XYZ file of C-alpha atoms in Angstrom:
700
model
C -30.495 11.319 -51.968
C -30.313 9.631 -55.055
C -26.720 8.947 -56.119
C -25.171 10.309 -59.206
C -22.565 8.367 -61.077
C -19.599 9.514 -63.257
C -17.257 6.208 -64.465
C -14.745 6.024 -67.324
C -16.047 5.358 -70.100
C -19.152 3.199 -68.951
C -22.716 1.181 -69.242
C -24.043 -0.111 -65.439
C -26.867 -1.919 -63.975
C -27.155 -2.012 -60.632
C -29.359 -2.130 -57.183
C -31.073 0.199 -55.438
C -28.736 1.597 -53.021
C -29.200 2.362 -48.852
C -30.043 6.008 -48.201
C -27.073 7.867 -46.297
C -28.645 10.356 -44.977
C -31.240 9.042 -43.883
C -33.721 10.669 -41.281
C -34.374 8.340 -38.169
C -36.270 8.878 -34.961
C -35.018 10.623 -31.986
C -34.658 7.764 -29.068
C -34.762 9.912 -26.054
C -38.303 10.646 -25.890
C -41.173 8.765 -28.069
C -43.260 11.448 -26.513
C -41.015 14.554 -28.317
C -41.968 15.274 -31.952
C -39.611 16.722 -33.865
C -39.277 18.930 -37.125
C -36.309 17.716 -39.035
C -34.650 19.503 -41.875
C -32.184 17.477 -43.852
C -29.302 19.741 -45.678
C -27.976 18.649 -49.398
C -24.426 17.070 -48.501
C -21.698 18.420 -50.118
C -18.987 16.681 -52.087
C -16.507 18.257 -50.497
C -16.132 19.411 -46.817
C -12.863 21.446 -45.140
C -11.418 21.965 -41.679
C -8.290 23.074 -41.313
C -6.865 22.185 -44.330
C -8.633 18.396 -43.831
C -10.526 17.887 -47.078
C -13.636 15.363 -47.026
C -15.334 14.087 -49.678
C -19.044 12.537 -50.072
C -18.278 9.713 -52.650
C -21.606 7.505 -52.378
C -23.676 10.354 -52.684
C -22.175 12.594 -55.462
C -20.871 12.172 -59.202
C -17.325 9.984 -57.826
C -19.221 7.285 -56.688
C -19.028 6.086 -60.697
C -15.525 5.996 -61.157
C -14.299 2.644 -62.511
C -11.758 1.865 -59.909
C -9.958 3.482 -56.265
C -6.795 4.666 -57.856
C -8.776 6.176 -60.465
C -11.211 8.229 -58.086
C -8.278 9.557 -55.953
C -6.474 11.206 -58.958
C -9.424 13.570 -58.994
C -8.967 14.934 -55.330
C -7.079 17.387 -54.812
C -3.583 17.912 -53.445
C -3.447 13.695 -54.314
C -1.506 13.079 -57.355
C -0.965 9.275 -59.374
C 2.696 7.961 -60.021
C 2.548 7.192 -64.225
C 2.989 3.513 -63.229
C 0.125 3.890 -60.642
C 2.146 2.825 -58.213
C 2.960 5.588 -56.233
C 0.220 8.106 -54.380
C 1.747 11.453 -53.195
C 0.429 14.312 -51.114
C 1.181 17.683 -52.109
C 3.621 19.224 -50.192
C 3.581 15.658 -48.096
C 4.908 13.434 -50.078
C 3.572 9.379 -50.075
C 0.474 9.743 -47.459
C -0.364 6.387 -45.322
C -3.870 5.237 -46.777
C -6.069 3.708 -43.863
C -9.262 1.699 -44.750
C -11.491 1.985 -41.818
C -8.846 1.399 -39.064
C -6.634 -1.139 -40.668
C -3.485 0.467 -43.223
C -3.228 -0.618 -46.615
C -1.584 -0.185 -49.190
C -1.799 -0.276 -53.098
C -2.744 -3.597 -53.727
C -5.662 -3.106 -51.636
C -7.044 0.074 -52.994
C -6.584 -2.367 -56.593
C -9.370 -4.885 -54.898
C -11.647 -1.782 -53.044
C -14.895 -1.544 -55.418
C -15.506 1.920 -55.282
C -19.073 1.131 -54.650
C -18.275 0.180 -50.988
C -16.793 3.658 -50.171
C -18.197 5.836 -47.790
C -16.391 9.052 -47.255
C -12.865 9.998 -48.377
C -10.595 12.284 -45.736
C -7.358 13.229 -46.285
C -5.717 14.150 -43.096
C -2.362 16.399 -42.875
C -1.438 16.369 -38.804
C -2.308 12.412 -38.062
C -2.186 11.283 -34.425
C 0.012 9.435 -33.200
C -2.941 6.708 -33.497
C -2.009 6.586 -36.676
C 1.336 5.086 -37.484
C 4.412 7.342 -37.967
C 5.332 5.978 -41.721
C 3.942 9.254 -43.075
C 3.024 13.504 -43.081
C -0.180 12.617 -44.333
C -3.227 10.201 -44.389
C -6.022 8.777 -46.670
C -8.484 7.689 -44.397
C -11.349 5.865 -46.166
C -14.778 4.634 -44.608
C -16.321 2.124 -46.169
C -20.553 1.940 -46.417
C -22.810 0.623 -43.367
C -26.678 0.891 -44.029
C -29.186 2.214 -41.545
C -31.795 0.951 -43.511
C -32.859 -2.925 -43.916
C -33.184 -4.788 -46.344
C -31.198 -5.922 -49.672
C -28.930 -4.651 -52.397
C -27.748 -6.061 -55.736
C -25.454 -4.186 -58.494
C -24.972 -5.283 -61.975
C -22.321 -3.033 -63.698
C -21.285 -3.346 -66.930
C -18.074 -0.572 -67.612
C -16.647 -0.181 -71.186
C -14.000 2.294 -71.626
C -12.333 3.827 -74.185
C -9.099 4.907 -74.465
C -6.596 4.207 -76.958
C -7.758 1.014 -76.495
C -11.363 -0.195 -75.707
C -11.367 -1.467 -71.878
C -14.328 -3.680 -69.814
C -15.515 -3.682 -66.167
C -18.184 -6.207 -65.595
C -19.196 -6.497 -61.611
C -21.615 -7.480 -59.336
C -21.857 -6.652 -56.073
C -24.504 -7.507 -52.923
C -25.532 -6.955 -49.241
C -27.992 -7.443 -47.216
C -29.096 -5.926 -43.866
C -31.472 -7.245 -41.301
C -31.407 -6.149 -37.297
C -27.190 -6.159 -35.954
C -26.331 -8.005 -38.742
C -24.895 -6.820 -42.364
C -22.581 -8.710 -44.727
C -21.454 -7.661 -48.234
C -19.985 -9.724 -51.096
C -18.337 -8.491 -54.452
C -17.118 -9.823 -57.362
C -15.681 -8.002 -60.264
C -13.876 -9.299 -63.652
C -11.944 -6.607 -65.703
C -11.071 -6.757 -69.715
C -7.995 -3.671 -69.432
C -5.822 -3.259 -72.648
C -3.811 -0.241 -70.736
C -1.366 1.057 -72.849
C 2.064 3.135 -72.238
C 4.765 4.601 -73.987
C 8.382 6.254 -72.852
C 12.045 7.536 -73.364
C 15.419 8.378 -72.259
C 18.180 10.773 -73.163
C 21.650 10.261 -71.601
C 25.098 11.323 -71.711
C 28.042 9.982 -69.963
C 31.185 12.467 -70.537
C 33.314 9.844 -68.704
C 32.863 7.518 -71.209
C 32.063 9.328 -74.481
C 28.384 7.720 -74.433
C 25.538 9.282 -76.164
C 22.466 6.950 -76.182
C 18.611 7.081 -76.137
C 15.760 4.615 -76.072
C 12.017 5.101 -76.745
C 9.467 2.403 -75.517
C 7.353 2.839 -78.624
C 5.037 0.362 -77.958
C 4.057 -1.234 -74.714
C 0.563 -2.566 -75.082
C -0.978 -4.904 -72.407
C -3.862 -7.364 -72.291
C -4.639 -7.936 -68.435
C -7.203 -10.226 -66.967
C -8.188 -9.049 -63.491
C -10.841 -10.976 -61.084
C -11.407 -8.557 -57.893
C -13.991 -10.416 -54.968
C -14.614 -10.094 -51.147
C -17.139 -10.107 -48.660
C -17.513 -8.656 -45.328
C -19.651 -9.350 -42.569
C -20.587 -6.374 -39.386
C -22.417 -7.695 -36.624
C -23.592 -4.564 -34.053
C -24.077 -6.588 -31.114
C -25.169 -3.000 -29.420
C -24.436 0.507 -28.703
C -20.545 0.561 -28.128
C -19.630 -2.896 -29.509
C -19.250 -4.801 -33.063
C -17.011 -7.403 -34.576
C -16.542 -7.250 -38.839
C -14.529 -9.785 -40.923
C -14.135 -9.223 -44.345
C -11.474 -11.027 -47.366
C -10.481 -8.712 -50.635
C -8.990 -10.808 -53.074
C -7.714 -9.854 -56.781
C -6.153 -11.994 -58.873
C -4.371 -10.591 -62.038
C -2.300 -12.072 -65.365
C -0.884 -9.921 -68.271
C 0.522 -10.854 -71.296
C 2.613 -7.943 -72.879
C 5.294 -7.627 -75.213
C 7.840 -4.733 -75.407
C 8.804 -2.905 -78.526
C 11.945 -0.104 -78.045
C 14.295 1.334 -80.249
C 17.769 1.990 -79.082
C 20.402 4.146 -80.121
C 23.987 4.040 -78.547
C 27.285 5.837 -79.397
C 30.642 4.982 -77.635
C 33.572 6.719 -78.812
C 33.469 6.445 -82.824
C 30.965 2.494 -82.435
C 26.909 3.326 -83.720
C 24.774 0.946 -82.914
C 20.763 1.198 -83.750
C 19.217 -1.404 -81.884
C 15.148 -3.300 -82.014
C 14.575 -4.796 -78.964
C 11.810 -6.918 -78.195
C 11.153 -8.573 -74.820
C 8.060 -11.157 -75.298
C 6.555 -10.853 -71.507
C 4.024 -12.306 -69.076
C 3.149 -11.736 -65.476
C 0.591 -12.541 -62.510
C -0.363 -10.723 -59.479
C -2.309 -12.233 -56.957
C -3.527 -10.929 -53.819
C -5.390 -11.817 -50.727
C -6.095 -9.538 -47.511
C -8.143 -10.143 -44.604
C -9.361 -8.167 -41.920
C -10.776 -9.332 -38.816
C -11.716 -6.081 -35.931
C -13.754 -6.189 -32.110
C -14.416 -3.260 -30.848
C -15.925 -3.247 -27.070
C -16.714 -0.629 -24.463
C -15.250 -1.384 -20.598
C -17.774 -0.236 -18.812
C -15.733 -0.613 -15.764
C -13.208 1.744 -17.061
C -15.347 3.996 -19.208
C -12.822 2.706 -22.439
C -13.584 1.709 -25.618
C -11.089 -0.879 -26.660
C -10.530 -1.860 -30.334
C -8.530 -4.526 -31.355
C -8.003 -5.598 -35.050
C -5.662 -8.213 -37.262
C -4.604 -8.507 -40.402
C -3.010 -10.646 -42.706
C -1.880 -10.166 -46.474
C -0.101 -12.343 -49.278
C 1.457 -10.429 -52.584
C 2.183 -13.719 -54.751
C 3.788 -12.429 -58.605
C 5.106 -14.251 -60.924
C 6.981 -12.388 -64.145
C 8.685 -14.599 -67.269
C 10.328 -12.499 -70.106
C 12.404 -13.180 -73.230
C 14.530 -10.805 -74.890
C 15.615 -10.508 -78.292
C 18.165 -7.803 -80.078
C 17.905 -6.913 -83.470
C 21.404 -4.958 -84.099
C 21.721 -2.300 -87.080
C 19.517 -4.220 -88.832
C 20.278 -6.963 -89.619
C 17.856 -9.987 -87.635
C 16.903 -11.238 -84.219
C 18.702 -12.740 -81.319
C 17.755 -14.549 -78.188
C 19.638 -12.269 -74.957
C 17.902 -13.218 -71.908
C 15.631 -15.025 -70.901
C 14.280 -14.710 -67.591
C 11.665 -16.073 -64.250
C 11.571 -14.136 -61.613
C 9.194 -14.914 -58.475
C 8.451 -12.657 -55.518
C 5.449 -13.674 -52.272
C 5.595 -11.276 -49.652
C 3.166 -12.683 -46.383
C 2.544 -9.953 -43.930
C 0.401 -9.888 -40.293
C -0.423 -7.430 -38.131
C -2.303 -7.032 -34.990
C -3.679 -3.342 -33.063
C -5.225 -2.559 -29.874
C -6.257 1.115 -29.152
C -8.230 2.588 -26.025
C -10.117 5.201 -25.814
C -10.799 6.442 -22.764
C -12.796 10.602 -21.575
C -13.023 12.713 -19.318
C -15.903 14.784 -18.211
C -13.554 18.275 -18.325
C -13.331 16.935 -22.071
C -10.351 15.577 -22.167
C -8.890 12.392 -24.018
C -6.963 9.759 -23.074
C -6.105 7.673 -26.334
C -3.427 4.708 -26.218
C -2.235 1.090 -27.643
C -0.326 -0.469 -29.642
C 0.928 -2.724 -33.063
C 3.147 -5.177 -33.957
C 4.026 -6.227 -37.318
C 5.502 -9.153 -39.247
C 6.613 -9.290 -42.900
C 8.501 -11.968 -44.842
C 9.324 -11.456 -48.192
C 10.724 -14.278 -51.047
C 12.447 -13.539 -53.908
C 13.714 -16.109 -56.313
C 14.808 -15.625 -60.170
C 16.651 -17.658 -62.241
C 18.143 -14.879 -65.442
C 20.242 -16.856 -68.726
C 22.264 -15.032 -70.541
C 22.233 -16.096 -73.836
C 25.385 -13.938 -75.363
C 27.396 -15.967 -72.303
C 25.609 -18.669 -72.172
C 25.545 -18.142 -68.051
C 23.360 -19.141 -65.749
C 22.289 -16.490 -62.909
C 19.666 -17.855 -60.007
C 19.232 -15.733 -56.812
C 17.359 -16.476 -53.710
C 16.703 -13.669 -51.330
C 14.660 -14.165 -47.791
C 13.961 -10.232 -45.732
C 12.137 -10.575 -42.315
C 11.099 -7.823 -40.160
C 9.174 -6.742 -37.325
C 8.079 -4.081 -36.002
C 6.589 -3.107 -32.540
C 5.353 0.531 -31.745
C 3.290 1.465 -28.697
C 1.650 5.172 -28.625
C 0.179 7.539 -25.973
C -1.910 10.828 -27.315
C -4.190 13.191 -24.667
C -5.982 15.581 -25.815
C -8.427 17.955 -24.596
C -8.730 22.225 -24.110
C -7.486 24.698 -21.747
C -9.651 28.004 -21.324
C -10.984 27.502 -24.929
C -7.631 26.378 -25.813
C -7.634 22.787 -27.265
C -4.452 20.820 -27.372
C -2.959 17.604 -28.648
C 0.281 15.988 -27.465
C 1.389 12.401 -28.185
C 4.358 10.619 -28.911
C 4.500 7.388 -30.446
C 7.543 4.850 -30.240
C 8.837 2.541 -32.962
C 11.462 -0.452 -32.865
C 12.315 -2.421 -36.215
C 14.299 -5.121 -37.248
C 15.672 -6.210 -40.256
C 17.479 -9.089 -41.171
C 17.595 -9.917 -45.188
C 20.294 -12.753 -46.533
C 21.174 -14.506 -49.775
C 20.282 -17.992 -49.462
C 23.865 -19.657 -50.039
C 25.951 -16.442 -47.737
C 27.029 -17.211 -44.132
C 25.850 -13.434 -42.861
C 22.820 -11.372 -43.557
C 23.756 -8.691 -45.470
C 21.030 -6.410 -44.322
C 20.875 -6.181 -40.552
C 18.897 -3.288 -39.272
C 17.672 -2.873 -35.494
C 16.933 1.107 -34.327
C 14.168 2.191 -32.487
C 12.641 5.964 -32.765
C 10.732 8.424 -31.043
C 7.826 10.453 -32.782
C 6.352 13.551 -30.732
C 3.064 15.311 -32.231
C 2.025 17.990 -30.861
C -1.172 20.563 -31.666
C -3.118 23.763 -30.768
C -6.468 25.422 -31.513
C -6.721 28.724 -30.723
C -9.892 29.751 -31.242
C -10.564 33.098 -32.293
C -14.341 33.548 -32.581
C -17.234 31.434 -33.324
C -15.793 31.841 -37.364
C -12.236 32.180 -36.905
C -9.593 30.060 -35.446
C -5.244 29.032 -35.659
C -3.644 25.856 -35.420
C -0.121 25.342 -34.461
C 1.206 21.464 -35.009
C 4.797 20.032 -34.807
C 5.208 16.471 -35.891
C 8.041 14.016 -36.901
C 7.431 11.357 -39.136
C 9.308 8.614 -40.803
C 8.871 6.864 -44.430
C 10.089 3.197 -44.833
C 10.845 1.270 -48.225
C 8.063 -0.438 -49.471
C 8.096 -4.099 -49.554
C 8.628 -4.309 -53.080
C 12.134 -2.711 -52.894
C 13.169 -5.955 -51.488
C 12.659 -7.336 -54.951
C 15.484 -8.976 -56.450
C 14.047 -8.191 -59.948
C 15.330 -6.353 -63.040
C 13.653 -5.161 -65.974
C 15.679 -5.413 -69.289
C 15.109 -2.453 -71.489
C 18.038 -3.381 -74.059
C 21.139 -4.371 -73.775
C 22.561 -1.138 -72.119
C 19.562 -0.156 -69.759
C 18.506 -1.778 -66.586
C 15.591 -0.964 -64.319
C 16.145 -2.722 -60.329
C 15.582 -2.551 -57.003
C 17.166 -1.227 -54.088
C 17.686 -4.051 -50.814
C 20.048 -1.288 -49.187
C 17.777 1.519 -49.259
C 17.197 3.250 -45.640
C 13.790 5.082 -44.243
C 13.490 8.256 -44.374
C 12.961 10.724 -41.581
C 10.689 14.238 -41.984
C 9.979 16.930 -39.439
C 7.951 19.632 -40.096
C 6.093 22.573 -38.009
C 3.541 24.089 -39.802
C 0.109 26.829 -38.737
C -2.546 26.893 -40.674
C -6.070 29.954 -40.157
C -9.034 28.269 -40.585
C -12.018 31.268 -41.925
C -15.385 29.254 -41.817
C -15.086 26.696 -44.157
C -11.758 28.517 -45.837
C -8.330 28.245 -44.402
C -4.651 28.771 -45.507
C -2.107 27.056 -44.063
C 1.883 26.972 -44.131
C 4.328 24.522 -43.275
C 8.087 24.239 -43.253
C 9.484 20.529 -43.437
C 12.977 18.377 -43.054
C 13.697 14.712 -44.545
C 17.234 12.851 -44.281
C 17.528 10.320 -46.289
C 14.809 10.746 -48.573
C 14.675 8.620 -51.229
C 14.397 9.593 -55.020
C 15.865 7.711 -58.642
C 19.812 7.656 -59.650
C 22.147 5.723 -61.615
C 24.659 3.506 -61.638
C 27.031 2.703 -64.486
C 29.241 -0.435 -65.036
C 32.047 0.678 -67.250
C 33.231 -2.941 -67.310
C 30.129 -4.491 -69.260
C 28.716 -1.145 -70.102
C 25.216 -1.146 -68.722
C 23.612 1.425 -67.046
C 21.391 0.856 -63.902
C 18.292 3.084 -62.479
C 17.000 2.190 -59.371
C 16.025 4.646 -56.124
C 18.861 5.528 -53.442
C 18.926 7.722 -50.529
C 20.227 11.650 -51.253
C 21.569 12.917 -48.686
C 18.710 16.436 -47.788
C 15.407 17.835 -48.608
C 13.622 20.924 -47.138
C 10.789 23.040 -48.259
C 7.930 25.207 -47.701
C 4.579 25.222 -49.092
C 1.573 27.810 -48.430
C -1.532 26.229 -49.349
C -5.235 27.851 -49.920
C -8.308 25.697 -49.337
C -11.256 27.869 -50.633
C -14.690 26.339 -51.020
C -17.669 28.154 -52.450
C -21.549 28.472 -52.889
C -23.625 29.884 -54.710
C -27.062 28.992 -55.587
C -26.439 25.972 -57.451
C -22.745 26.012 -58.432
C -20.492 24.561 -55.537
C -16.515 25.148 -56.040
C -13.808 23.431 -54.171
C -10.818 25.261 -54.506
C -6.778 24.079 -54.137
C -3.951 26.620 -53.921
C -0.381 25.430 -52.976
C 2.925 27.605 -53.497
C 6.016 25.214 -53.318
C 9.294 25.526 -52.437
C 10.987 22.646 -52.099
C 15.016 21.402 -52.721
C 16.814 18.237 -52.721
C 20.370 17.671 -51.738
C 23.003 15.258 -52.465
C 26.580 15.198 -53.151
C 26.372 12.711 -56.595
C 24.042 15.591 -58.365
C 24.235 18.762 -60.014
C 22.712 21.424 -57.854
C 20.204 23.553 -59.897
C 18.242 26.681 -57.798
C 15.447 25.420 -56.328
C 12.013 28.111 -57.247
C 8.459 27.998 -56.366
C 5.684 26.130 -58.460
C 2.214 26.356 -57.928
C -0.480 23.528 -57.561
C -3.669 24.593 -58.530
C -7.038 22.446 -58.365
C -11.075 23.769 -59.134
C -13.846 21.193 -58.665
C -17.408 22.613 -60.215
C -20.039 21.148 -59.383
C -23.398 22.654 -61.067
C -27.099 21.504 -60.224
C -29.429 22.501 -62.974
C -32.806 21.633 -63.751
C -34.835 18.437 -64.052
C -32.457 16.541 -62.448
C -28.895 17.568 -64.787
C -25.475 17.719 -62.405
C -22.413 18.937 -64.330
C -18.821 18.927 -63.088
C -15.625 20.296 -64.226
C -12.606 19.595 -62.606
C -8.855 21.242 -63.415
C -5.911 20.312 -62.025
C -2.205 21.366 -62.528
C 1.575 22.168 -62.083
C 3.651 24.975 -62.740
C 6.943 23.773 -64.037
C 8.978 22.689 -61.117
C 12.746 23.115 -59.955
C 13.574 21.375 -57.260
C 17.539 21.466 -56.289
C 18.398 18.476 -58.450
C 15.338 17.169 -60.822
C 13.316 19.846 -63.617
C 10.000 18.207 -64.260
C 7.300 20.327 -66.731
C 3.969 22.065 -66.485
C 0.705 20.217 -66.680
C -3.171 21.050 -67.236
C -5.355 18.545 -66.773
C -9.270 19.085 -67.208
C -11.981 16.488 -66.841
C -15.513 17.219 -67.681
C -19.191 14.962 -66.937
C -22.775 15.617 -66.661
C -25.000 13.594 -64.782
C -29.136 12.721 -65.361
C -31.171 11.139 -63.394
C -34.370 9.430 -65.491
C -37.436 8.120 -63.757
C -36.622 6.864 -60.441
C -34.281 3.980 -60.587
C -31.959 4.842 -63.413
C -29.050 7.452 -63.358
C -26.668 8.282 -66.574
C -23.646 10.128 -66.982
C -21.304 11.467 -69.783
C -17.438 12.191 -69.009
C -14.452 13.219 -70.378
C -11.699 12.814 -69.013
C -7.842 14.611 -69.840
C -9.477 16.801 -72.706
C -6.506 17.992 -73.887
C -3.964 15.123 -73.950
C -1.934 17.066 -71.343
C -0.745 13.833 -68.936
C 2.477 13.797 -69.861
C 5.785 13.800 -67.232
C 8.805 15.271 -68.487
C 11.946 14.829 -66.173
C 15.691 16.153 -66.748
C 18.317 15.819 -63.790
C 22.618 15.263 -64.003
C 23.757 12.335 -61.246
C 27.208 10.992 -60.830
C 28.054 12.828 -64.109
C 25.405 11.162 -66.262
C 22.943 13.750 -67.645
C 19.526 12.612 -68.707
C 15.707 13.760 -70.208
C 12.881 11.430 -69.542
C 9.855 11.576 -71.029
C 6.600 9.781 -70.153
C 2.903 9.198 -71.426
C -0.316 7.947 -69.684
C -3.216 7.091 -71.494
C -5.474 8.808 -68.953
C -7.610 10.880 -72.829
C -10.830 9.087 -72.331
C -14.516 9.243 -73.009
C -17.429 7.821 -71.169
C -20.755 6.736 -70.400
C -22.695 5.692 -68.002
C -25.913 4.275 -67.133
C -27.138 2.791 -63.706
C -30.765 1.152 -63.202
C -31.003 -0.265 -59.916
C -33.792 -2.048 -58.032
C -34.002 -3.519 -54.757
C -36.438 -3.559 -51.843
C -35.538 -1.086 -48.162
C -37.211 -0.350 -45.137
C -36.982 2.475 -42.512
C -35.798 0.942 -39.237
C -35.681 2.964 -35.598
C -32.334 3.321 -34.467
C -31.426 3.430 -30.663
C -27.425 4.750 -31.937
C -26.308 7.857 -30.383
C -24.543 9.052 -33.072
C -25.416 10.378 -36.287
C -23.904 10.493 -40.141
C -21.299 13.209 -39.281
C -22.003 14.330 -43.545
C -25.425 15.226 -42.576
C -27.012 18.683 -41.031
C -30.298 18.744 -38.751
C -31.495 21.018 -37.659
C -34.581 20.920 -34.414
């Protein structure tokens, strides 16, 4: 099946891809002939609300980057700054590439052309880290045909400004060895705008600011390579590395009105900023079948480094006078993370499976910043070191008893954290805690088409490593954005039940979160400065009723998701408003037309959300794409994203007696064209593997 491409306004020249739906000879007997019917793959498949997406063989393959790709999938939303991923009703998910946990930086360094499938797992087993209530599992491509592939891509994207992507991807497979390399150069010009109106009655302050322009000239170099060696049917070795080097000068112009008692000021703030962000990540994986005990062993090691250097010079113009320097800052942040894991899996004759293993993680973060305040002529220097060690062990037993499937698991994790300033005699943060995370699941079949699943699990969400950064973002003389090094982890308990009928499902969940993390205000009355930062709230609880309804009619394939959510956030510092149910809806519709045309229309949205503390606006987003295959090696796709320019985030809340209304505008309105040309040489091979592509259906 030819790949069909969609890109955010792009022109692509690419190499001939390996077919993922190849048909291999039956290795059991060369004397037995077989008739094989290969069914066309679906873009989406659903089992008990867990949705699997075939990226490699769908129009999604042409999306220019992985974050934008995730934003097009059901139940997944991306924050306005593209730094956080949220699963509707689940919060921040764990993200895995193959068998290794990764973060946002890894996703930014992963090319979409290297992705085979993406699966959203709503009830992850104890095998996965306890951090997170859902898992996004990304599986990379590995070929079943020998030969080589080279992809040359040029991506042109028109939003408010022009964005350009240039990429080279190459792979080669011979017998048991396969290697891949990629290089991408991106020249991007993202735009953003946001504003906040707030009142502090106790200080008699009324203020607002508007970031009218925030223009960035971003250069990205993304490169990587991987080697996969299949030792035999059960054993393999792989090593991979990827990196992203980014530099971005960006100017921010902000207008501010501030009234304190009878004193009014109108300020124009200009900040000249320069930033570099460099990231590198390496994986080493080894899988071995221990035949003496009939156990499959997987071992993996991972090393990541993130280095950021930010410089900013800020000037203010009060009441239309003249610009005067306010602050000069230089902030550096570096983090090293090393982790190793071992997983063992043993299957018994009665279909019972035992999984057990462990993980060790060590993280070391350093923050150095220097800030010169021109008004006071005072320079502040700070050096902060953060170390975290995490050790975990898990076991999980699964099988069936009188046709009822069961899975029972327990994970235990110990976390040791030390955070200290360089010149302090004692650590500022010194935590050592151990948590247990049970997980239980029952699968009750009713008949061959219907089943019920019951599930309970406990999980944890730890603060991002970036929260240890001591840097602050200067917005205007009265307003700062900052990190919070004192964040505690969030503990989640959830119980759910789902009903599956064919490929349709309905699921009801109830959850309780302690110490959830949300944004809050702190006012410094002495210096008249308001700081916006994340903090731990007391409690969050809610219900989520989710329907997943795919269907196919002739040449029309539709995947639909509808969630009814009642979420309540509580904290003594916040003004509580009544929580009300709201809806999330998603619909992706693919139409296969004659002469190899494909049309895809995707719509998603949220109704107005009232969640106890926060009120957020409704959204409706509509994307449209049309793809055409020309000749043998040419694909062309036109797409139009966020047609109604409705990607606007609005938020209202009152915390610490400070009333706030915020508005964020995201540059997502976009028209695109994609052209792809393929060339290369591949040939079929006889495969002796017992497993087959789980996206293919074979009828013998």
